[in-house]
Short mmCIF file of C-alpha atoms and ligand atoms in Angstrom, two decimals:
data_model
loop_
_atom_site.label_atom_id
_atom_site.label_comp_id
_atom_site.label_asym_id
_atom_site.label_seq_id
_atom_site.Cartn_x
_atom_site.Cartn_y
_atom_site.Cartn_z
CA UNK A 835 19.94 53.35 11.69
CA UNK A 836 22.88 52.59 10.02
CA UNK A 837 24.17 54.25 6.60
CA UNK A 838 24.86 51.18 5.12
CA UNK A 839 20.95 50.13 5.73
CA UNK A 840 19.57 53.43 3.96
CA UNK A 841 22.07 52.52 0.85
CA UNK A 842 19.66 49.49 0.57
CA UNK A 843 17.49 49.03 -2.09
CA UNK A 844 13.78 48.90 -1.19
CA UNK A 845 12.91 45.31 -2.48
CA UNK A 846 10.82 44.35 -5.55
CA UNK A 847 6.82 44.18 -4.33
CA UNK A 848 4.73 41.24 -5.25
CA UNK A 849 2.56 43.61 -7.49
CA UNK A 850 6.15 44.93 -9.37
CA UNK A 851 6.77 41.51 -9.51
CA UNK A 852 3.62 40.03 -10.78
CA UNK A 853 3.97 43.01 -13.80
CA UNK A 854 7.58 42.15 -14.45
CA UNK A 855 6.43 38.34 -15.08
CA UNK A 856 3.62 39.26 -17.41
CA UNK A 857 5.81 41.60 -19.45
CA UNK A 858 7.33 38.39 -19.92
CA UNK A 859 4.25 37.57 -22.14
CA UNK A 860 3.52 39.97 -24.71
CA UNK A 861 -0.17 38.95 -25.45
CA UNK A 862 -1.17 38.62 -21.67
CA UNK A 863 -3.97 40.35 -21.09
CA UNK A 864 -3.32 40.95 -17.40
CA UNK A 865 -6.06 39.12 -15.86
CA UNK A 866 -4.35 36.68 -14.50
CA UNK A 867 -2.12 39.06 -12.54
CA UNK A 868 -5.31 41.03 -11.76
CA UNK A 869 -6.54 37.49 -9.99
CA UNK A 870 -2.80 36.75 -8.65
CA UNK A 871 -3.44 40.61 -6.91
CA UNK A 872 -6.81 39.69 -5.75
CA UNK A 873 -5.83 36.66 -4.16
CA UNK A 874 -3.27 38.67 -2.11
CA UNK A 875 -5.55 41.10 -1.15
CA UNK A 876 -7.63 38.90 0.29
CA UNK A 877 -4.72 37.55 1.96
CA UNK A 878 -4.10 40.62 3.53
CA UNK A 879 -7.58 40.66 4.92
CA UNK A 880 -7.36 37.09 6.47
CA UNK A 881 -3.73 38.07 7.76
CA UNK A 882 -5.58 40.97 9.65
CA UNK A 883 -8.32 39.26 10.73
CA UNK A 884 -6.14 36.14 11.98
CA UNK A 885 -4.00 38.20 13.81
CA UNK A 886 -6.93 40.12 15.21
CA UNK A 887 -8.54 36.55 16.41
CA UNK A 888 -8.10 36.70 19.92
CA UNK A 889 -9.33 40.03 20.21
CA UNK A 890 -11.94 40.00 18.79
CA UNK A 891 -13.70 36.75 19.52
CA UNK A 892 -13.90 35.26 16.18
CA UNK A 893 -11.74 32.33 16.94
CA UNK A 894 -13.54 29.19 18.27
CA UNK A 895 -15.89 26.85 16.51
CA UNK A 896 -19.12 28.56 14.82
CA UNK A 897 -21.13 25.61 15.90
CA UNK A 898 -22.21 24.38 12.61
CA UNK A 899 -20.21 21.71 10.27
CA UNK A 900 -18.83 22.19 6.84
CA UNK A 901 -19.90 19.45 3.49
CA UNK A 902 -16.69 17.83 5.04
CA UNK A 903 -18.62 17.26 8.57
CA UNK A 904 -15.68 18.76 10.77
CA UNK A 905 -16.72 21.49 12.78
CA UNK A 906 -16.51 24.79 11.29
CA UNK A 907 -14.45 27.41 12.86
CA UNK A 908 -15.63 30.72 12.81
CA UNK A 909 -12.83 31.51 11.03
CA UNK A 910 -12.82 29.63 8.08
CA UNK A 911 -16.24 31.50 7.74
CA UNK A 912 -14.94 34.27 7.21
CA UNK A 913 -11.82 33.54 5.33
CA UNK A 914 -14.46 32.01 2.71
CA UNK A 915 -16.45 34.97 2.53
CA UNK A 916 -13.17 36.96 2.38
CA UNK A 917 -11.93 35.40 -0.98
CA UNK A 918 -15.32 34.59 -2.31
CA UNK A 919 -16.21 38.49 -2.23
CA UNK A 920 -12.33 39.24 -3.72
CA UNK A 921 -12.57 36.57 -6.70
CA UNK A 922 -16.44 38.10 -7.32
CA UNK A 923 -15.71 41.63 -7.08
CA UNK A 924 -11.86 41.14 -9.03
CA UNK A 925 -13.85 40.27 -12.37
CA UNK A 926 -11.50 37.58 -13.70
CA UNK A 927 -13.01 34.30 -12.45
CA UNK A 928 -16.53 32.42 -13.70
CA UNK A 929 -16.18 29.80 -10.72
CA UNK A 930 -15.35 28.95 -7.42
CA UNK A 931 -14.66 25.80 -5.90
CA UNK A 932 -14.76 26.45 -1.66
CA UNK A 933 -13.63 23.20 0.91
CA UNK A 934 -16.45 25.21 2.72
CA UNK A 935 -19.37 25.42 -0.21
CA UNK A 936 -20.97 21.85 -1.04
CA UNK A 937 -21.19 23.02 -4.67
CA UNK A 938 -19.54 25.15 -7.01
CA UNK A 939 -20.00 29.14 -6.92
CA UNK A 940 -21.05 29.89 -10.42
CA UNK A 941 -20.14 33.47 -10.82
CA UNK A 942 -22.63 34.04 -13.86
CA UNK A 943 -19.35 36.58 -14.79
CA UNK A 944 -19.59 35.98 -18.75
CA UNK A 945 -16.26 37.91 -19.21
CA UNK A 946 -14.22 35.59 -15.85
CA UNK A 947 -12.38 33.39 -17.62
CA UNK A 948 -10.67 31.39 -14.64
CA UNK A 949 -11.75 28.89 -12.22
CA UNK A 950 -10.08 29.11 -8.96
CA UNK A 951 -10.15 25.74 -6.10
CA UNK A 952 -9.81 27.35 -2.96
CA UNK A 953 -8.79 26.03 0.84
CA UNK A 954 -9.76 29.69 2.50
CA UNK A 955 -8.52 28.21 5.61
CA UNK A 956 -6.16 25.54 6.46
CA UNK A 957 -4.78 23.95 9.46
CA UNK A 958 -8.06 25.62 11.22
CA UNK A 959 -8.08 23.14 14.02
CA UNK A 960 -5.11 25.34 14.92
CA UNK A 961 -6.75 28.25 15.17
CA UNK A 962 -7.46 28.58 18.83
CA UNK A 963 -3.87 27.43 19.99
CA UNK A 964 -2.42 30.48 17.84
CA UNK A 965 -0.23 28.20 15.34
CA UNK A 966 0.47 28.56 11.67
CA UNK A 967 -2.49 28.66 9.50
CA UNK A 968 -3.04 28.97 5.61
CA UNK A 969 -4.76 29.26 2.40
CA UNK A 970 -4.27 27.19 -0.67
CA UNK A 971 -5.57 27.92 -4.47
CA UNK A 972 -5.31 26.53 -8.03
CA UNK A 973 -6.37 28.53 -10.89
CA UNK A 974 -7.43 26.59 -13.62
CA UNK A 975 -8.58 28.37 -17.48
CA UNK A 976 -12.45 27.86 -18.24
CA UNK A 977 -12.80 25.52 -20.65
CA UNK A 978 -16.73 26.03 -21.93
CA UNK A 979 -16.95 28.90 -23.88
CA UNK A 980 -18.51 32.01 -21.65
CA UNK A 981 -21.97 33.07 -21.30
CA UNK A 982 -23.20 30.09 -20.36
CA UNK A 983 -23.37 27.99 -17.10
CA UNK A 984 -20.00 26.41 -15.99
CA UNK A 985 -19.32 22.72 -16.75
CA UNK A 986 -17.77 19.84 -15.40
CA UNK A 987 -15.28 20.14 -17.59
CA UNK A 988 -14.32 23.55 -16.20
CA UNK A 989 -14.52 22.70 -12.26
CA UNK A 990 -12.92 18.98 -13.15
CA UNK A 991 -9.79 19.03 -14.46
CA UNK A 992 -6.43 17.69 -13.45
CA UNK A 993 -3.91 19.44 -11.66
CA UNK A 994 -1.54 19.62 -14.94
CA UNK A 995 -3.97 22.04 -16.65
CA UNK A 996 -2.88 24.77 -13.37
CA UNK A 997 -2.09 28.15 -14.55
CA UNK A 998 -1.31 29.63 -11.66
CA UNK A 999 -1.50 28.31 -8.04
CA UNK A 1000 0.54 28.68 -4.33
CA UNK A 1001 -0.74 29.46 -0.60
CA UNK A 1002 -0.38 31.91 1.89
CA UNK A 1003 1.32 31.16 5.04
CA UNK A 1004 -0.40 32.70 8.48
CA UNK A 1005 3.04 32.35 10.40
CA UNK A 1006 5.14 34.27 11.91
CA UNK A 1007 5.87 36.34 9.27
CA UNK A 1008 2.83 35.79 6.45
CA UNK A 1009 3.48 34.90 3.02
CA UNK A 1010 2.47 34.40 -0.19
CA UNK A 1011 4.38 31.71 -2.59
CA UNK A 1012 3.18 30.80 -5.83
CA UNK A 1013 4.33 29.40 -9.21
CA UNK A 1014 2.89 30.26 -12.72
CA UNK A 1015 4.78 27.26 -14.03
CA UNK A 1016 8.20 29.13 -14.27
CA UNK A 1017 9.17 28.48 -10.90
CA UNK A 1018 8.74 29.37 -7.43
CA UNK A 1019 8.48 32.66 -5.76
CA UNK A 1020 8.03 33.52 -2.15
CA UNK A 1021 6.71 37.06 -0.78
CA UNK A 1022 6.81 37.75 2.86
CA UNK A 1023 4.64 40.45 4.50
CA UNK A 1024 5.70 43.63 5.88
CA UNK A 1025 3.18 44.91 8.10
CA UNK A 1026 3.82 48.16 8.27
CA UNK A 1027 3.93 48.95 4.76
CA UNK A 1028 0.84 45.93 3.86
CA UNK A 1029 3.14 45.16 1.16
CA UNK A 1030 4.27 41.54 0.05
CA UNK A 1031 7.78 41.69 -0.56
CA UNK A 1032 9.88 38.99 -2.98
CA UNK A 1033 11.94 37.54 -0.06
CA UNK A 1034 12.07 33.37 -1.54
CA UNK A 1035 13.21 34.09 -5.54
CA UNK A 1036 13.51 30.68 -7.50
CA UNK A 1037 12.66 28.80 -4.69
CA UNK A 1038 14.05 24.71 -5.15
CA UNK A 1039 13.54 21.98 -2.33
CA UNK A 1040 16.55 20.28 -1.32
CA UNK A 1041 17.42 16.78 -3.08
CA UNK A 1042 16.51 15.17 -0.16
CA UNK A 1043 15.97 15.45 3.45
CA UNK A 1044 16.23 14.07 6.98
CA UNK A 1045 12.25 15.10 7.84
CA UNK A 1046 8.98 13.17 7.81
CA UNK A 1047 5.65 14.78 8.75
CA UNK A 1048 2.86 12.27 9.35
CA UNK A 1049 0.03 12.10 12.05
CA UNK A 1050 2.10 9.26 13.81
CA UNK A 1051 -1.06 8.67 15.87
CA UNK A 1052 -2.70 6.95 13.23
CA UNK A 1053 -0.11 4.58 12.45
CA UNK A 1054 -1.89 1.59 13.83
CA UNK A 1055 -4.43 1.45 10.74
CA UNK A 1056 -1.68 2.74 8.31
CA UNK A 1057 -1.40 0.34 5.12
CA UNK A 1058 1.92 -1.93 6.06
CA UNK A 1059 4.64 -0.04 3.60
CA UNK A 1060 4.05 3.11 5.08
CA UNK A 1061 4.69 2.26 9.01
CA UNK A 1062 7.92 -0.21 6.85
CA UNK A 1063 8.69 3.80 5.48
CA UNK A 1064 8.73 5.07 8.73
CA UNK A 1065 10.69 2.83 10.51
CA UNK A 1066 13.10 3.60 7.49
CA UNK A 1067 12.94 7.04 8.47
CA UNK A 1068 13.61 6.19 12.47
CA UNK A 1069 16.69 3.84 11.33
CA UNK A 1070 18.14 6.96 9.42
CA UNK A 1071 17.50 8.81 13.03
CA UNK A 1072 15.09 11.66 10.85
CA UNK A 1073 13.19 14.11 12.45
CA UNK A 1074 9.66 14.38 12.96
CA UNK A 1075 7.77 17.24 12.29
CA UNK A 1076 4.12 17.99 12.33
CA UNK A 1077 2.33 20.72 12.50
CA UNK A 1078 -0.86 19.93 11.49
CA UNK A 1079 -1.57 22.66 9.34
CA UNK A 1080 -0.57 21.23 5.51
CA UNK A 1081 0.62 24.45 4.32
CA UNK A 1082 3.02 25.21 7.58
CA UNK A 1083 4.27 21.44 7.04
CA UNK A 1084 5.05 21.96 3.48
CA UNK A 1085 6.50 25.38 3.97
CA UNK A 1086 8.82 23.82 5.76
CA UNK A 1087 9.47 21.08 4.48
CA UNK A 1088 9.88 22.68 1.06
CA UNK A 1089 12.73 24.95 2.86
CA UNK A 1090 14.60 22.43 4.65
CA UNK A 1091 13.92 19.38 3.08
CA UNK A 1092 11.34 16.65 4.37
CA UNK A 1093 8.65 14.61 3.19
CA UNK A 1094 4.63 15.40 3.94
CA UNK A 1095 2.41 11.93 4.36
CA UNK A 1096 -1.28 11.52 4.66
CA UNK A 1097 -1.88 8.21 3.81
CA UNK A 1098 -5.10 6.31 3.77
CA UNK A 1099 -6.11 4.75 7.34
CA UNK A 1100 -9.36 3.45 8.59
CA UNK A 1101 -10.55 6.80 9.78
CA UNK A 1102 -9.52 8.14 6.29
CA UNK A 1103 -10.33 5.35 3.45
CA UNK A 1104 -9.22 7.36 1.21
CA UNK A 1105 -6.52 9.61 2.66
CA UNK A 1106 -8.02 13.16 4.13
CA UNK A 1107 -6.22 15.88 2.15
CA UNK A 1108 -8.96 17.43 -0.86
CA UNK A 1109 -7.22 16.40 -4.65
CA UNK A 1110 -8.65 19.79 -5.95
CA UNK A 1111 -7.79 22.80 -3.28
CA UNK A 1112 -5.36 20.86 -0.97
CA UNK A 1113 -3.27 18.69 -2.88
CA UNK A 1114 -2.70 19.92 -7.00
CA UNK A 1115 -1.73 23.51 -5.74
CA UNK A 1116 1.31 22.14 -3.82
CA UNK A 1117 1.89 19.41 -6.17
CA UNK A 1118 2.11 22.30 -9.06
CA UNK A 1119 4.71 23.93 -6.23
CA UNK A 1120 6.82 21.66 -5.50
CA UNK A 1121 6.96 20.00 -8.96
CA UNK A 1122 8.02 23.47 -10.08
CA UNK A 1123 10.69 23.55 -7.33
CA UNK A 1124 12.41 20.51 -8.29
CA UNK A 1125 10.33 17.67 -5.49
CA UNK A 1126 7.65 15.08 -6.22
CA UNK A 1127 3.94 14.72 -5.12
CA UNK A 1128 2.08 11.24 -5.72
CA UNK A 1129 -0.31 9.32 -4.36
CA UNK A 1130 1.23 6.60 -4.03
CA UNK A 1131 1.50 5.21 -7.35
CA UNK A 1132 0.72 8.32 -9.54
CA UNK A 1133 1.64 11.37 -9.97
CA UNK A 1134 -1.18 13.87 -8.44
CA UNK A 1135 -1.46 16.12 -11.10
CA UNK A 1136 -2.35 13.49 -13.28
CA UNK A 1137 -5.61 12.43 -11.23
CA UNK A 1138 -8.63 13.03 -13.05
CA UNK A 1139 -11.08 14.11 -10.49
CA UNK A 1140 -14.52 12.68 -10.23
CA UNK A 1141 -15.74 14.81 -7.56
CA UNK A 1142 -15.40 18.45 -6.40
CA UNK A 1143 -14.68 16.91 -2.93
CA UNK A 1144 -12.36 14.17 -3.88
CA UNK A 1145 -9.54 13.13 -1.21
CA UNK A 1146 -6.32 11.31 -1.94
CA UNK A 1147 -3.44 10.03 -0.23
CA UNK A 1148 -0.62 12.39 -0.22
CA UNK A 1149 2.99 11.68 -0.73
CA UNK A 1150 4.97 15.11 -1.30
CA UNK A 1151 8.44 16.49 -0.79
CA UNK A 1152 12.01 16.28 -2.44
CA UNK A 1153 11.99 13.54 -5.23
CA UNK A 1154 14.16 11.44 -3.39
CA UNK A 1155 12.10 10.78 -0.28
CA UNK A 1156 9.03 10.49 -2.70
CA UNK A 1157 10.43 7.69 -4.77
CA UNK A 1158 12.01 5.90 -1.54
CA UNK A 1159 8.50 5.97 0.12
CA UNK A 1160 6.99 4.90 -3.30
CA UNK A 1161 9.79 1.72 -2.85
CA UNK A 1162 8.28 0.18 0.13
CA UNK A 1163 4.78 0.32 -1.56
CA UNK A 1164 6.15 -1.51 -4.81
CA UNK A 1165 7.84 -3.75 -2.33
CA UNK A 1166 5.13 -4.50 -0.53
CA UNK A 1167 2.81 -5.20 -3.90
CA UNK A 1168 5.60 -7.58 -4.82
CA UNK A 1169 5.56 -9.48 -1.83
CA UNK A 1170 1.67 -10.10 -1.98
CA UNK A 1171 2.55 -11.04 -5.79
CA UNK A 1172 4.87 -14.06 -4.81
P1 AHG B 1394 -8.51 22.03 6.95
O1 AHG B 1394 -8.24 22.81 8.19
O2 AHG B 1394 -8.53 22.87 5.71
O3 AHG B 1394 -9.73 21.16 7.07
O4 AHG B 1394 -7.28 21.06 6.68
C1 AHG B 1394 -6.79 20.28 7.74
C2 AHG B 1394 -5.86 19.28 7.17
C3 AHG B 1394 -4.43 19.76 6.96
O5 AHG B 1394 -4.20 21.09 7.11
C4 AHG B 1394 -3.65 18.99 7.98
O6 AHG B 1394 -2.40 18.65 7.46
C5 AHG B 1394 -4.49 17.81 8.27
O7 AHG B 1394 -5.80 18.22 8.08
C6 AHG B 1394 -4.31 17.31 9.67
O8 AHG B 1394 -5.11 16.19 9.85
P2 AHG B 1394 -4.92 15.25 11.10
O9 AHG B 1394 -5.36 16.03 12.30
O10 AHG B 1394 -5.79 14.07 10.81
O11 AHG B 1394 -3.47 14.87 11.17
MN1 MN B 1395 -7.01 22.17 4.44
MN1 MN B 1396 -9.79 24.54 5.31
#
């Protein structure tokens, strides 16, 4: 090793980091950073356990199907159970809401006073075929005073009242991002130490960019202004990119610039991606670093949900791509109009 490598400075830890932020706030009681801790704990875990996945035999469908009816991978079992037991045992959190539990977990924790949406496990039909996977959460405050049972009011609310949310990334290097509202921060894993370490600070997505992610496949029963939006894109010779795995598309596209859409289609009515632990958390993301996430028409984080389960169609990605996708739909609606 080099001399000039030992004269560098070991790097700031997500847990320094998390402490450094809440020092920010003088009455903070620290549970949120407790929960923001958890989270990554748990993240650890998965990481191990995804990495493990061949090895072990836990990759592979389970053979029964999740609330959503897609086929349940064995790992996405166990991611759930993962976070589940860190969010119960961590102490901060009342509630639960799982893409993998039909209803929410009510923690009976009197003292939790967050509610956290969870994806334990996206991307999982790319499980088998060893490509990025991820997790996605939203923290939300309770709103019901504690003691009691958690209300609709608590599990329901719209993506602005976030106090925290992010994803890990199962790549090739995993990571956690997140934003408290202040910004964007990215943490990438070093194995050998198991510590997260602040790699992404004040993370912004470029103004615009020359990707699109979409499941092309499904164009045929696309509404009209979005195939009129991609042709766009094709004219301007941009590249297309998809993964599959939402988090792994928006990781990207947050760091070079591109625009995620899952529009509505006939297999999809109403667009497939989940308002509550899919689509707010990176909405709260990239809002915070600078982009734009609608459905459409609205902004995301000002749906109110109706349904633990709710799915929306998902615009997302540096403001200008948003609005110029958004153009063809208003251009369309005109059309109809005359
Ligand atoms: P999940 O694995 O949590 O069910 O999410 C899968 C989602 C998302 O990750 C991805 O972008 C999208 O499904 C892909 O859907 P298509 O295969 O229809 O393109
Ligand atoms: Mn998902
Ligand atoms: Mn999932």
């Amino acid at each position: 090793m080099q001399n000039s490598q030992l004269g560098l400075p070991i790097g700031t830890t997500l847990d320094r980091f998390i402490k450094r932020k809440q020092e920010d706030f003088p009455f903070a009681t620290g549970e949120l950073s407790q929960l923001l801790r958890d989270i990554a704990l748990a993240g650890k875990i998965v990481n191990r356990e995804i990495n493990r996945a061949g090895l072990i035999g836990v990759s592979g469908a389970f053979g029964v199907q999740n609330v959503q009816g897609e086929e349940q991978q064995k790992l996405d079992v166990i991611a759930n159970i993962r976070f589940i037991r860190a969010l119960r045992n961590g102490g901060e959190v009342c509630a639960i809401i799982s893409e993998e539990e039909e209803d929410v977990i009510d923690l009976s924790n009197p003292k939790g006073r967050y509610v956290v949406a969870i994806d334990p496990l996206d991307g999982s039909s790319n499980i088998d075929v060893n490509v990025s996977i991820g997790t996605i959460f939203s923290i939300y405050r309770r709103k019901s005073p504690g003691g009691g049972p958690v209300s609709e009011e608590d599990v329901l609310q719209k993506g602005t009242e976030q106090v925290a949310a992010g994803y890990l990334l199962y790549g090739s290097s995993a990571m956690m991002v997140y934003t408290t509202g202040r910004g964007v921060n990215g943490f990438t894993y070093e194995t050998t130490l198991g510590e997260f370490f602040l790699s992404h600070q004040n993370m912004t997505i470029p103004k615009t960019g020359n990707i699109y992610s979409i499941n092309d496949g499904a164009c045929r029963s696309f509404p009209s202004f979005v195939n009129d939006y991609i042709d766009y894109c094709k004219d301007q010779s941009y590249s297309a990119r998809y993964i599959g795995s939402l988090v792994a598309d928006f990781h990207r596209n947050l760091l070079v610039g591109g625009i995620y859409i899952y529009p509505t289609s006939n297999k999809a009515p109403n667009g497939k991606l989940r308002l509550l632990y899919e689509c707010n958390a990176l909405a709260f993301v990239v809002e915070q670093a600078g982009g734009k996430a609608t459905n459409g028409d609205m902004r995301i984080l000002d749906i109110q949900p109706t349904e633990l389960h709710q799915r929306v169609p998902f615009f997302i990605g540096p403001k200008a791509m948003v609005d110029k996708a958004e153009s063809y739909k208003k251009m369309a609606a005109k059309a109809v109009a005359e």
